[in-house]
């Protein structure tokens, strides 16, 4: 779908989207069309439940063609998040309508109109994502018809400039969604790494470490997870150098279990197909690096992802094995299905040891316990630094990706101690998301750090305002906002 911006006027073809306030007040363009059609819009509103409440829609066919009335509710509440929701809603209402072109006429005269127009277009772009590359029998009736979206607004040149920045981030979200959507016979450690290598075209420096290099570094935990797979494990290091040479980098670390059977502690068959997106954390880090490079972020950023498959082979790690990590600390394996934290243990240590970042954020589809706690609506996270925690929460709020801080503490940490090693990889039943975070904290070496457990938000089981059903790309935009507000502005 092509998105363009133009000055306010009357579209010559295609569907027209006009606004209606909650009071029922029509926008100037809607008023003009209503007059030309003999009051058809007013009659349609009178004969329906449409009142102009926020995000209500009503389609009216007039002499001017298809007109979509879109409720803006109280215009004073029409902020950027609202605009994105509106853009997604408009796209959803018209994508399969048969219309090839749609024009949204925004006639607000305040100083924020250009920004709202840019974010309205962003909402439509995010909602338009589809992953149907393997659907070979789709009929035309099953495909969207919308090819061009025009946003008319005073200050359209400024809106276009603002949108270009956000469009780069949307491309990062789409990159993440693509990775998370791919089947595991297509996306495995080597092929995932090669997609990251493609980011070199945007100026990202990419290094891929294989098992030989990781063995030399002593990454026994990460390698232990992957030793049951025929696919070689990989560690991918991505660097975007957009800041001053003297600026310390910030780092994002992702769990990339490209498929998780549970290993010897094998999972039940029901629902195991969902484990193709157990690489969601690595997918977010990769999409974030694409977004930052695409918008030329003025920051030095490191992205590190550990890529493995957890398979139940004769060579797979076993419960009671003891693994030695890159840090030198040892781990007793209690459950081979608690594998993501093993991957992150070495990836986090490697990152803080090699790059000395000012802070680290790791992302992982780590625990079902987090889904029990917060469901599929909110991302739970843990932090050892209050200022960084507040910045992440603010970033999530700004882009409508809700997050909730969870506790850490010695009482939880002690539950991960082992009788035969420095620690074990699985604690008691209760508080599993917390004890997992405490396990990871042992590998950050006092670096300011956040652990985001994205198990519940990586895959959306229903259509949402700017997210179609499927891979969500959750956290790409929030982390981009964190870099903008917490790194680039300081």
Tab-separated table of C-alpha atoms in Angstrom:
chain	number	residue	atom	x	y	z
A	1	UNK	CA	0.000	0.000	0.000
A	2	UNK	CA	1.379	3.360	-1.040
A	3	UNK	CA	0.926	6.200	1.457
A	4	UNK	CA	1.045	9.822	0.315
A	5	UNK	CA	0.254	13.210	1.853
A	6	UNK	CA	-1.494	16.111	0.146
A	7	UNK	CA	-3.061	19.466	0.971
A	8	UNK	CA	-6.708	19.520	1.942
A	9	UNK	CA	-9.106	19.411	-0.979
A	10	UNK	CA	-11.782	17.272	-2.588
A	11	UNK	CA	-10.549	13.877	-3.772
A	12	UNK	CA	-11.313	13.147	-7.411
A	13	UNK	CA	-11.601	9.360	-7.062
A	14	UNK	CA	-11.762	6.572	-4.564
A	15	UNK	CA	-13.386	6.410	-1.148
A	16	UNK	CA	-13.385	9.456	1.122
A	17	UNK	CA	-12.971	9.350	4.905
A	18	UNK	CA	-14.376	12.308	6.830
A	19	UNK	CA	-14.675	12.960	10.548
A	20	UNK	CA	-17.695	13.399	12.768
A	21	UNK	CA	-17.441	14.690	16.332
A	22	UNK	CA	-19.324	13.041	19.194
A	23	UNK	CA	-21.881	15.847	19.114
A	24	UNK	CA	-22.726	14.768	15.574
A	25	UNK	CA	-20.966	17.784	14.088
A	26	UNK	CA	-19.717	17.049	10.589
A	27	UNK	CA	-16.363	18.175	9.283
A	28	UNK	CA	-16.446	20.833	6.514
A	29	UNK	CA	-15.931	18.250	3.763
A	30	UNK	CA	-18.622	15.987	5.230
A	31	UNK	CA	-20.968	18.954	5.425
A	32	UNK	CA	-20.330	19.814	1.784
A	33	UNK	CA	-20.948	16.227	0.608
A	34	UNK	CA	-24.102	16.052	2.719
A	35	UNK	CA	-25.420	19.201	1.063
A	36	UNK	CA	-24.591	17.951	-2.429
A	37	UNK	CA	-26.369	14.651	-1.784
A	38	UNK	CA	-29.546	16.129	-0.384
A	39	UNK	CA	-28.786	15.388	3.238
A	40	UNK	CA	-27.917	11.742	2.656
A	41	UNK	CA	-25.226	11.663	5.347
A	42	UNK	CA	-27.499	13.207	7.955
A	43	UNK	CA	-30.260	10.735	7.066
A	44	UNK	CA	-27.853	7.782	7.299
A	45	UNK	CA	-26.710	8.921	10.736
A	46	UNK	CA	-30.274	9.413	11.904
A	47	UNK	CA	-31.168	5.884	10.817
A	48	UNK	CA	-28.207	4.220	12.527
A	49	UNK	CA	-26.475	4.019	15.879
A	50	UNK	CA	-23.585	6.122	14.647
A	51	UNK	CA	-23.193	9.201	16.834
A	52	UNK	CA	-19.590	10.204	16.269
A	53	UNK	CA	-18.205	8.421	19.325
A	54	UNK	CA	-14.511	7.625	19.149
A	55	UNK	CA	-13.659	5.059	16.464
A	56	UNK	CA	-17.239	4.447	15.324
A	57	UNK	CA	-17.595	4.024	11.569
A	58	UNK	CA	-20.482	4.287	9.131
A	59	UNK	CA	-20.328	3.835	5.369
A	60	UNK	CA	-22.586	5.996	3.197
A	61	UNK	CA	-22.825	5.781	-0.585
A	62	UNK	CA	-23.375	9.202	-2.119
A	63	UNK	CA	-23.032	10.854	-5.496
A	64	UNK	CA	-19.394	11.461	-4.519
A	65	UNK	CA	-18.880	7.704	-4.072
A	66	UNK	CA	-18.195	5.732	-0.915
A	67	UNK	CA	-17.898	7.962	2.145
A	68	UNK	CA	-16.688	6.531	5.446
A	69	UNK	CA	-17.760	8.536	8.467
A	70	UNK	CA	-15.237	8.171	11.258
A	71	UNK	CA	-16.095	9.157	14.795
A	72	UNK	CA	-13.504	11.277	16.565
A	73	UNK	CA	-15.387	11.597	19.848
A	74	UNK	CA	-14.009	14.542	21.795
A	75	UNK	CA	-11.542	16.275	19.412
A	76	UNK	CA	-9.493	17.412	22.427
A	77	UNK	CA	-8.559	13.766	23.072
A	78	UNK	CA	-7.304	13.204	19.531
A	79	UNK	CA	-3.646	12.577	20.441
A	80	UNK	CA	-0.964	10.574	18.617
A	81	UNK	CA	-1.955	7.185	20.052
A	82	UNK	CA	-5.551	7.964	19.188
A	83	UNK	CA	-4.482	8.853	15.643
A	84	UNK	CA	-2.705	5.504	15.236
A	85	UNK	CA	-5.801	3.656	16.400
A	86	UNK	CA	-7.849	5.669	13.930
A	87	UNK	CA	-5.487	4.842	11.078
A	88	UNK	CA	-5.654	1.152	11.894
A	89	UNK	CA	-9.427	1.254	12.159
A	90	UNK	CA	-9.853	3.063	8.855
A	91	UNK	CA	-7.601	0.557	7.103
A	92	UNK	CA	-9.499	-2.381	8.598
A	93	UNK	CA	-12.826	-0.879	7.518
A	94	UNK	CA	-11.795	-0.306	3.901
A	95	UNK	CA	-8.998	-2.765	3.067
A	96	UNK	CA	-11.342	-5.378	1.635
A	97	UNK	CA	-14.061	-3.035	0.438
A	98	UNK	CA	-13.126	-3.223	-3.238
A	99	UNK	CA	-11.763	0.312	-3.189
A	100	UNK	CA	-8.244	0.726	-4.579
A	101	UNK	CA	-7.749	4.285	-3.372
A	102	UNK	CA	-8.815	5.957	-0.149
A	103	UNK	CA	-8.397	9.576	0.919
A	104	UNK	CA	-8.587	10.646	4.542
A	105	UNK	CA	-9.460	14.320	4.887
A	106	UNK	CA	-8.083	15.786	8.137
A	107	UNK	CA	-9.358	19.305	8.690
A	108	UNK	CA	-8.157	20.101	12.206
A	109	UNK	CA	-6.407	23.457	12.293
A	110	UNK	CA	-4.294	23.144	15.436
A	111	UNK	CA	-0.498	23.026	15.601
A	112	UNK	CA	-0.333	19.233	16.058
A	113	UNK	CA	-2.198	18.344	12.881
A	114	UNK	CA	0.889	17.271	10.932
A	115	UNK	CA	2.061	14.925	13.695
A	116	UNK	CA	-1.405	13.415	14.028
A	117	UNK	CA	-1.583	12.899	10.269
A	118	UNK	CA	1.789	11.136	10.301
A	119	UNK	CA	0.731	8.820	13.114
A	120	UNK	CA	-2.643	8.153	11.518
A	121	UNK	CA	-0.777	6.955	8.424
A	122	UNK	CA	1.538	4.923	10.662
A	123	UNK	CA	-1.453	3.190	12.250
A	124	UNK	CA	-2.749	2.242	8.825
A	125	UNK	CA	0.678	0.976	7.768
A	126	UNK	CA	1.057	-1.187	10.884
A	127	UNK	CA	-2.468	-2.611	10.498
A	128	UNK	CA	-1.924	-3.452	6.824
A	129	UNK	CA	0.723	-6.108	7.568
A	130	UNK	CA	0.004	-9.557	6.141
A	131	UNK	CA	1.962	-12.800	6.184
A	132	UNK	CA	0.466	-14.987	3.502
A	133	UNK	CA	3.524	-16.012	1.472
A	134	UNK	CA	2.643	-19.681	1.946
A	135	UNK	CA	-1.066	-19.283	1.099
A	136	UNK	CA	-1.066	-20.562	-2.471
A	137	UNK	CA	-4.835	-20.912	-2.961
A	138	UNK	CA	-5.995	-17.493	-1.782
A	139	UNK	CA	-8.675	-15.992	-4.004
A	140	UNK	CA	-8.825	-12.312	-4.893
A	141	UNK	CA	-11.823	-11.922	-2.592
A	142	UNK	CA	-9.602	-12.910	0.326
A	143	UNK	CA	-6.977	-10.255	-0.411
A	144	UNK	CA	-7.067	-6.525	0.412
A	145	UNK	CA	-7.853	-4.264	-2.512
A	146	UNK	CA	-6.485	-1.037	-1.094
A	147	UNK	CA	-3.425	0.105	-3.049
A	148	UNK	CA	-3.108	3.797	-2.179
A	149	UNK	CA	-3.879	5.797	0.939
A	150	UNK	CA	-3.797	9.595	0.756
A	151	UNK	CA	-3.864	11.731	3.891
A	152	UNK	CA	-4.984	15.279	3.214
A	153	UNK	CA	-3.866	17.781	5.829
A	154	UNK	CA	-2.690	21.371	6.042
A	155	UNK	CA	1.054	21.099	6.494
A	156	UNK	CA	1.277	17.941	4.401
A	157	UNK	CA	5.001	18.400	3.706
A	158	UNK	CA	5.753	18.404	7.436
A	159	UNK	CA	3.498	15.385	7.914
A	160	UNK	CA	5.406	13.514	5.215
A	161	UNK	CA	8.730	14.335	6.877
A	162	UNK	CA	7.489	13.081	10.251
A	163	UNK	CA	5.987	9.965	8.695
A	164	UNK	CA	9.226	9.007	6.966
A	165	UNK	CA	10.858	8.558	10.382
A	166	UNK	CA	7.973	6.488	11.697
A	167	UNK	CA	7.827	4.448	8.479
A	168	UNK	CA	11.402	3.283	9.122
A	169	UNK	CA	10.287	2.015	12.509
A	170	UNK	CA	7.264	0.338	10.910
A	171	UNK	CA	9.671	-1.496	8.623
A	172	UNK	CA	11.475	-2.730	11.714
A	173	UNK	CA	8.175	-3.964	13.142
A	174	UNK	CA	7.397	-5.758	9.872
A	175	UNK	CA	10.872	-7.330	9.874
A	176	UNK	CA	10.204	-8.711	13.359
A	177	UNK	CA	6.751	-9.938	12.373
A	178	UNK	CA	8.206	-11.722	9.355
A	179	UNK	CA	10.838	-13.474	11.459
A	180	UNK	CA	8.355	-14.561	14.115
A	181	UNK	CA	5.868	-15.787	11.500
A	182	UNK	CA	8.270	-18.008	9.566
A	183	UNK	CA	8.054	-21.780	10.100
A	184	UNK	CA	11.018	-23.456	11.818
A	185	UNK	CA	12.007	-25.440	8.732
A	186	UNK	CA	12.631	-22.076	7.039
A	187	UNK	CA	13.929	-20.037	9.959
A	188	UNK	CA	16.637	-21.785	11.951
A	189	UNK	CA	19.876	-20.432	13.458
A	190	UNK	CA	21.853	-20.217	10.226
A	191	UNK	CA	19.052	-18.787	8.073
A	192	UNK	CA	18.057	-16.355	10.835
A	193	UNK	CA	21.663	-15.163	11.032
A	194	UNK	CA	21.746	-14.619	7.274
A	195	UNK	CA	18.691	-12.373	7.444
A	196	UNK	CA	20.527	-10.280	9.998
A	197	UNK	CA	23.553	-10.146	7.710
A	198	UNK	CA	21.219	-8.450	5.213
A	199	UNK	CA	21.053	-5.453	7.557
A	200	UNK	CA	24.539	-4.525	6.375
A	201	UNK	CA	22.785	-2.806	3.455
A	202	UNK	CA	21.442	-0.258	5.962
A	203	UNK	CA	24.827	0.313	7.568
A	204	UNK	CA	24.579	-2.183	10.426
A	205	UNK	CA	27.844	-4.002	11.161
A	206	UNK	CA	27.071	-7.712	11.600
A	207	UNK	CA	29.268	-10.486	12.984
A	208	UNK	CA	28.152	-14.129	13.206
A	209	UNK	CA	29.836	-16.460	15.677
A	210	UNK	CA	29.548	-20.210	15.177
A	211	UNK	CA	30.008	-23.055	17.630
A	212	UNK	CA	33.791	-23.053	17.210
A	213	UNK	CA	34.031	-19.403	18.249
A	214	UNK	CA	31.531	-19.823	21.101
A	215	UNK	CA	33.363	-22.889	22.401
A	216	UNK	CA	36.556	-20.851	22.518
A	217	UNK	CA	34.709	-18.162	24.497
A	218	UNK	CA	33.417	-20.770	26.958
A	219	UNK	CA	29.694	-20.402	26.224
A	220	UNK	CA	28.763	-23.763	27.705
A	221	UNK	CA	25.207	-22.777	28.591
A	222	UNK	CA	24.158	-21.569	25.140
A	223	UNK	CA	25.932	-24.470	23.446
A	224	UNK	CA	24.348	-26.913	25.882
A	225	UNK	CA	20.874	-25.941	24.687
A	226	UNK	CA	21.753	-26.436	21.032
A	227	UNK	CA	23.788	-29.624	21.281
A	228	UNK	CA	20.800	-31.843	20.552
A	229	UNK	CA	20.085	-30.192	17.202
A	230	UNK	CA	21.582	-30.918	13.794
A	231	UNK	CA	21.469	-27.158	13.209
A	232	UNK	CA	24.565	-25.290	14.375
A	233	UNK	CA	23.950	-22.676	17.054
A	234	UNK	CA	24.878	-19.080	16.270
A	235	UNK	CA	25.498	-15.842	18.105
A	236	UNK	CA	24.814	-12.746	16.008
A	237	UNK	CA	26.275	-9.383	16.993
A	238	UNK	CA	24.825	-6.301	15.297
A	239	UNK	CA	26.250	-2.799	15.732
A	240	UNK	CA	24.755	0.544	14.748
A	241	UNK	CA	27.239	3.367	15.250
A	242	UNK	CA	25.133	6.500	14.911
A	243	UNK	CA	26.401	8.392	17.943
A	244	UNK	CA	29.666	10.062	18.818
A	245	UNK	CA	32.708	7.804	19.076
A	246	UNK	CA	33.055	8.768	22.724
A	247	UNK	CA	29.483	7.708	23.562
A	248	UNK	CA	29.127	4.387	25.329
A	249	UNK	CA	26.792	2.001	23.508
A	250	UNK	CA	23.490	0.672	24.764
A	251	UNK	CA	22.718	-2.994	24.238
A	252	UNK	CA	19.712	-5.185	23.480
A	253	UNK	CA	19.971	-8.951	23.869
A	254	UNK	CA	17.455	-11.448	22.509
A	255	UNK	CA	16.598	-15.083	23.128
A	256	UNK	CA	16.472	-16.868	19.782
A	257	UNK	CA	15.255	-20.422	20.312
A	258	UNK	CA	14.141	-21.017	16.731
A	259	UNK	CA	12.156	-24.040	17.846
A	260	UNK	CA	11.672	-25.333	21.362
A	261	UNK	CA	10.548	-28.917	21.852
A	262	UNK	CA	11.542	-28.709	25.494
A	263	UNK	CA	14.438	-31.080	24.824
A	264	UNK	CA	14.600	-34.208	26.978
A	265	UNK	CA	11.985	-32.564	29.237
A	266	UNK	CA	9.750	-32.610	26.185
A	267	UNK	CA	6.658	-30.452	25.964
A	268	UNK	CA	3.151	-31.841	25.454
A	269	UNK	CA	2.161	-32.134	21.778
A	270	UNK	CA	-0.791	-29.785	22.135
A	271	UNK	CA	0.307	-26.256	21.344
A	272	UNK	CA	3.904	-27.177	20.541
A	273	UNK	CA	3.463	-25.557	17.131
A	274	UNK	CA	3.530	-22.198	18.926
A	275	UNK	CA	7.150	-22.820	19.815
A	276	UNK	CA	8.205	-21.541	16.404
A	277	UNK	CA	8.009	-18.073	17.955
A	278	UNK	CA	10.224	-18.893	20.919
A	279	UNK	CA	12.750	-16.747	19.065
A	280	UNK	CA	10.550	-13.691	19.576
A	281	UNK	CA	13.118	-11.838	21.681
A	282	UNK	CA	15.762	-12.211	18.975
A	283	UNK	CA	13.159	-11.134	16.435
A	284	UNK	CA	12.510	-7.899	18.342
A	285	UNK	CA	16.214	-7.110	18.670
A	286	UNK	CA	16.706	-7.675	14.934
A	287	UNK	CA	13.716	-5.514	14.022
A	288	UNK	CA	14.882	-2.806	16.400
A	289	UNK	CA	18.307	-2.711	14.752
A	290	UNK	CA	16.609	-2.355	11.374
A	291	UNK	CA	14.422	0.453	12.699
A	292	UNK	CA	17.324	2.364	14.236
A	293	UNK	CA	19.411	2.069	11.085
A	294	UNK	CA	16.447	2.984	8.889
A	295	UNK	CA	15.827	6.255	10.726
A	296	UNK	CA	19.570	6.938	11.209
A	297	UNK	CA	19.388	6.999	15.010
A	298	UNK	CA	21.983	9.213	16.666
A	299	UNK	CA	23.060	6.541	19.117
A	300	UNK	CA	25.536	3.675	19.395
A	301	UNK	CA	23.540	0.482	19.769
A	302	UNK	CA	24.549	-3.166	20.110
A	303	UNK	CA	22.145	-5.999	19.293
A	304	UNK	CA	23.120	-9.523	20.368
A	305	UNK	CA	20.987	-12.601	19.704
A	306	UNK	CA	21.636	-16.206	20.674
A	307	UNK	CA	20.188	-18.585	18.082
A	308	UNK	CA	19.627	-22.259	18.892
A	309	UNK	CA	17.191	-25.155	18.506
A	310	UNK	CA	16.204	-27.182	21.580
A	311	UNK	CA	15.770	-30.750	20.333
A	312	UNK	CA	15.453	-34.160	22.106
A	313	UNK	CA	18.375	-35.906	20.423
A	314	UNK	CA	20.641	-38.590	21.881
A	315	UNK	CA	23.233	-35.850	22.246
A	316	UNK	CA	20.867	-33.409	23.967
A	317	UNK	CA	21.597	-32.051	27.431
A	318	UNK	CA	19.933	-33.960	30.251
A	319	UNK	CA	18.377	-33.040	33.575
A	320	UNK	CA	21.203	-33.159	36.162
A	321	UNK	CA	23.877	-32.082	33.642
A	322	UNK	CA	26.089	-29.263	34.899
A	323	UNK	CA	27.024	-26.542	32.405
A	324	UNK	CA	29.865	-24.054	32.735
A	325	UNK	CA	29.012	-20.591	31.462
A	326	UNK	CA	31.243	-17.956	29.882
A	327	UNK	CA	31.238	-16.177	33.263
A	328	UNK	CA	32.738	-19.258	34.910
A	329	UNK	CA	29.593	-19.840	36.968
A	330	UNK	CA	28.092	-23.336	36.830
A	331	UNK	CA	24.474	-24.329	36.292
A	332	UNK	CA	22.730	-27.544	37.279
A	333	UNK	CA	20.132	-28.417	34.653
A	334	UNK	CA	16.891	-29.288	36.435
A	335	UNK	CA	14.621	-28.941	33.423
A	336	UNK	CA	15.822	-28.832	29.808
A	337	UNK	CA	12.716	-26.829	28.944
A	338	UNK	CA	14.095	-23.933	31.012
A	339	UNK	CA	16.488	-23.320	28.147
A	340	UNK	CA	16.001	-19.669	27.198
A	341	UNK	CA	17.701	-18.427	30.338
A	342	UNK	CA	20.718	-20.602	29.492
A	343	UNK	CA	21.013	-18.927	26.102
A	344	UNK	CA	20.682	-15.481	27.658
A	345	UNK	CA	23.171	-16.257	30.438
A	346	UNK	CA	26.063	-16.435	27.986
A	347	UNK	CA	24.701	-13.755	25.649
A	348	UNK	CA	24.299	-11.256	28.502
A	349	UNK	CA	27.725	-11.970	29.960
A	350	UNK	CA	29.358	-11.686	26.533
A	351	UNK	CA	27.607	-8.366	25.883
A	352	UNK	CA	28.492	-6.665	29.154
A	353	UNK	CA	32.036	-8.039	29.117
A	354	UNK	CA	32.914	-7.122	25.540
A	355	UNK	CA	31.024	-3.852	24.969
A	356	UNK	CA	30.678	-2.307	28.465
A	357	UNK	CA	27.266	-0.803	27.600
A	358	UNK	CA	25.679	1.967	29.628
A	359	UNK	CA	22.649	-0.303	29.979
A	360	UNK	CA	21.307	-3.617	28.682
A	361	UNK	CA	17.779	-4.766	27.901
A	362	UNK	CA	17.091	-8.425	27.238
A	363	UNK	CA	13.935	-9.791	25.671
A	364	UNK	CA	12.649	-13.335	25.791
A	365	UNK	CA	9.517	-15.412	25.461
A	366	UNK	CA	10.733	-16.862	28.732
A	367	UNK	CA	7.971	-18.145	30.994
A	368	UNK	CA	4.379	-19.286	30.990
A	369	UNK	CA	4.319	-17.874	34.514
A	370	UNK	CA	4.383	-14.354	33.078
A	371	UNK	CA	1.316	-15.159	30.996
A	372	UNK	CA	-0.411	-16.420	34.152
A	373	UNK	CA	0.454	-13.115	35.808
A	374	UNK	CA	-0.371	-10.607	33.071
A	375	UNK	CA	-2.117	-12.553	30.319
A	376	UNK	CA	-1.652	-11.518	26.711
A	377	UNK	CA	-2.208	-7.794	27.187
A	378	UNK	CA	0.802	-6.513	29.121
A	379	UNK	CA	4.535	-7.179	29.112
A	380	UNK	CA	6.065	-7.853	32.503
A	381	UNK	CA	9.600	-6.620	33.073
A	382	UNK	CA	12.259	-6.583	35.774
A	383	UNK	CA	14.881	-3.910	36.393
A	384	UNK	CA	17.864	-3.265	38.632
A	385	UNK	CA	17.811	0.481	37.900
A	386	UNK	CA	14.836	2.711	38.745
A	387	UNK	CA	15.632	5.489	36.278
A	388	UNK	CA	15.948	3.036	33.388
A	389	UNK	CA	12.776	1.293	34.496
A	390	UNK	CA	10.812	4.541	34.492
A	391	UNK	CA	12.148	5.394	31.032
A	392	UNK	CA	11.026	2.046	29.607
A	393	UNK	CA	7.566	2.382	31.149
A	394	UNK	CA	7.214	5.872	29.670
A	395	UNK	CA	8.352	4.622	26.262
A	396	UNK	CA	5.800	1.813	26.324
A	397	UNK	CA	3.023	4.205	27.317
A	398	UNK	CA	3.966	6.573	24.492
A	399	UNK	CA	3.468	3.922	21.806
A	400	UNK	CA	0.613	2.030	23.482
A	401	UNK	CA	2.682	-1.043	24.362
A	402	UNK	CA	1.695	-1.556	28.022
A	403	UNK	CA	4.321	-2.784	30.493
A	404	UNK	CA	4.341	-3.560	34.196
A	405	UNK	CA	7.360	-3.752	36.476
A	406	UNK	CA	7.717	-6.962	38.478
A	407	UNK	CA	9.795	-7.476	41.657
A	408	UNK	CA	13.267	-8.885	42.204
A	409	UNK	CA	14.804	-9.743	45.584
A	410	UNK	CA	17.120	-11.945	47.598
A	411	UNK	CA	14.320	-14.223	48.775
A	412	UNK	CA	13.554	-15.110	45.159
A	413	UNK	CA	17.209	-15.211	44.134
A	414	UNK	CA	18.118	-17.776	46.788
A	415	UNK	CA	15.540	-20.155	45.345
A	416	UNK	CA	17.837	-20.590	42.332
A	417	UNK	CA	20.796	-21.853	44.394
A	418	UNK	CA	21.894	-25.429	43.713
A	419	UNK	CA	23.366	-28.022	46.076
A	420	UNK	CA	25.833	-29.239	43.441
A	421	UNK	CA	26.550	-26.160	41.304
A	422	UNK	CA	26.484	-22.383	41.614
A	423	UNK	CA	22.849	-22.290	40.589
A	424	UNK	CA	20.087	-24.324	38.956
A	425	UNK	CA	18.093	-23.413	35.900
A	426	UNK	CA	14.626	-23.972	37.386
A	427	UNK	CA	13.225	-23.062	40.781
A	428	UNK	CA	10.018	-23.940	42.605
A	429	UNK	CA	6.621	-23.776	40.965
A	430	UNK	CA	5.551	-20.417	42.331
A	431	UNK	CA	6.875	-17.105	41.040
A	432	UNK	CA	8.542	-18.725	38.043
A	433	UNK	CA	8.860	-15.510	36.034
A	434	UNK	CA	10.547	-13.815	38.991
A	435	UNK	CA	13.023	-16.585	39.758
A	436	UNK	CA	13.911	-16.723	36.049
A	437	UNK	CA	14.705	-13.012	36.136
A	438	UNK	CA	16.811	-13.497	39.273
A	439	UNK	CA	18.749	-16.194	37.422
A	440	UNK	CA	19.497	-13.752	34.587
A	441	UNK	CA	20.528	-11.013	37.003
A	442	UNK	CA	23.518	-13.176	37.963
A	443	UNK	CA	24.970	-12.548	34.500
A	444	UNK	CA	24.671	-8.770	34.142
A	445	UNK	CA	27.566	-7.910	36.472
A	446	UNK	CA	25.907	-4.783	37.954
A	447	UNK	CA	25.275	-3.215	34.536
A	448	UNK	CA	21.987	-1.238	34.544
A	449	UNK	CA	19.629	-3.835	33.113
A	450	UNK	CA	16.058	-4.719	32.242
A	451	UNK	CA	14.630	-8.147	31.492
A	452	UNK	CA	11.427	-8.130	29.414
A	453	UNK	CA	9.402	-11.355	29.445
A	454	UNK	CA	7.403	-11.060	26.229
A	455	UNK	CA	5.845	-14.539	26.318
A	456	UNK	CA	2.286	-13.210	26.334
A	457	UNK	CA	2.621	-10.376	23.836
A	458	UNK	CA	4.756	-11.769	21.001
A	459	UNK	CA	1.786	-13.372	19.231
A	460	UNK	CA	-1.662	-11.777	19.020
A	461	UNK	CA	-4.565	-14.219	18.867
A	462	UNK	CA	-6.966	-11.541	17.675
A	463	UNK	CA	-6.940	-8.429	15.528
A	464	UNK	CA	-6.037	-5.276	17.420
A	465	UNK	CA	-6.131	-1.626	16.385
A	466	UNK	CA	-2.694	-1.538	14.729
A	467	UNK	CA	-1.822	-5.230	14.938
A	468	UNK	CA	-3.452	-7.897	12.801
A	469	UNK	CA	-3.808	-11.382	14.227
A	470	UNK	CA	-0.430	-13.150	14.371
A	471	UNK	CA	3.072	-11.923	15.107
A	472	UNK	CA	2.772	-8.588	16.899
A	473	UNK	CA	6.233	-7.032	16.734
A	474	UNK	CA	5.555	-5.867	20.298
A	475	UNK	CA	8.447	-3.915	21.874
A	476	UNK	CA	10.172	-2.741	18.672
A	477	UNK	CA	8.463	0.630	18.878
A	478	UNK	CA	8.812	0.934	22.655
A	479	UNK	CA	12.545	0.236	22.532
A	480	UNK	CA	12.988	2.635	19.619
A	481	UNK	CA	11.214	5.251	21.748
A	482	UNK	CA	13.494	4.393	24.682
A	483	UNK	CA	16.519	5.083	22.487
A	484	UNK	CA	14.997	8.360	21.251
A	485	UNK	CA	14.011	9.707	24.658
A	486	UNK	CA	16.598	8.163	26.986
A	487	UNK	CA	19.703	8.007	24.792
A	488	UNK	CA	19.480	10.466	21.896
A	489	UNK	CA	18.097	13.325	24.014
A	490	UNK	CA	20.609	12.944	26.854
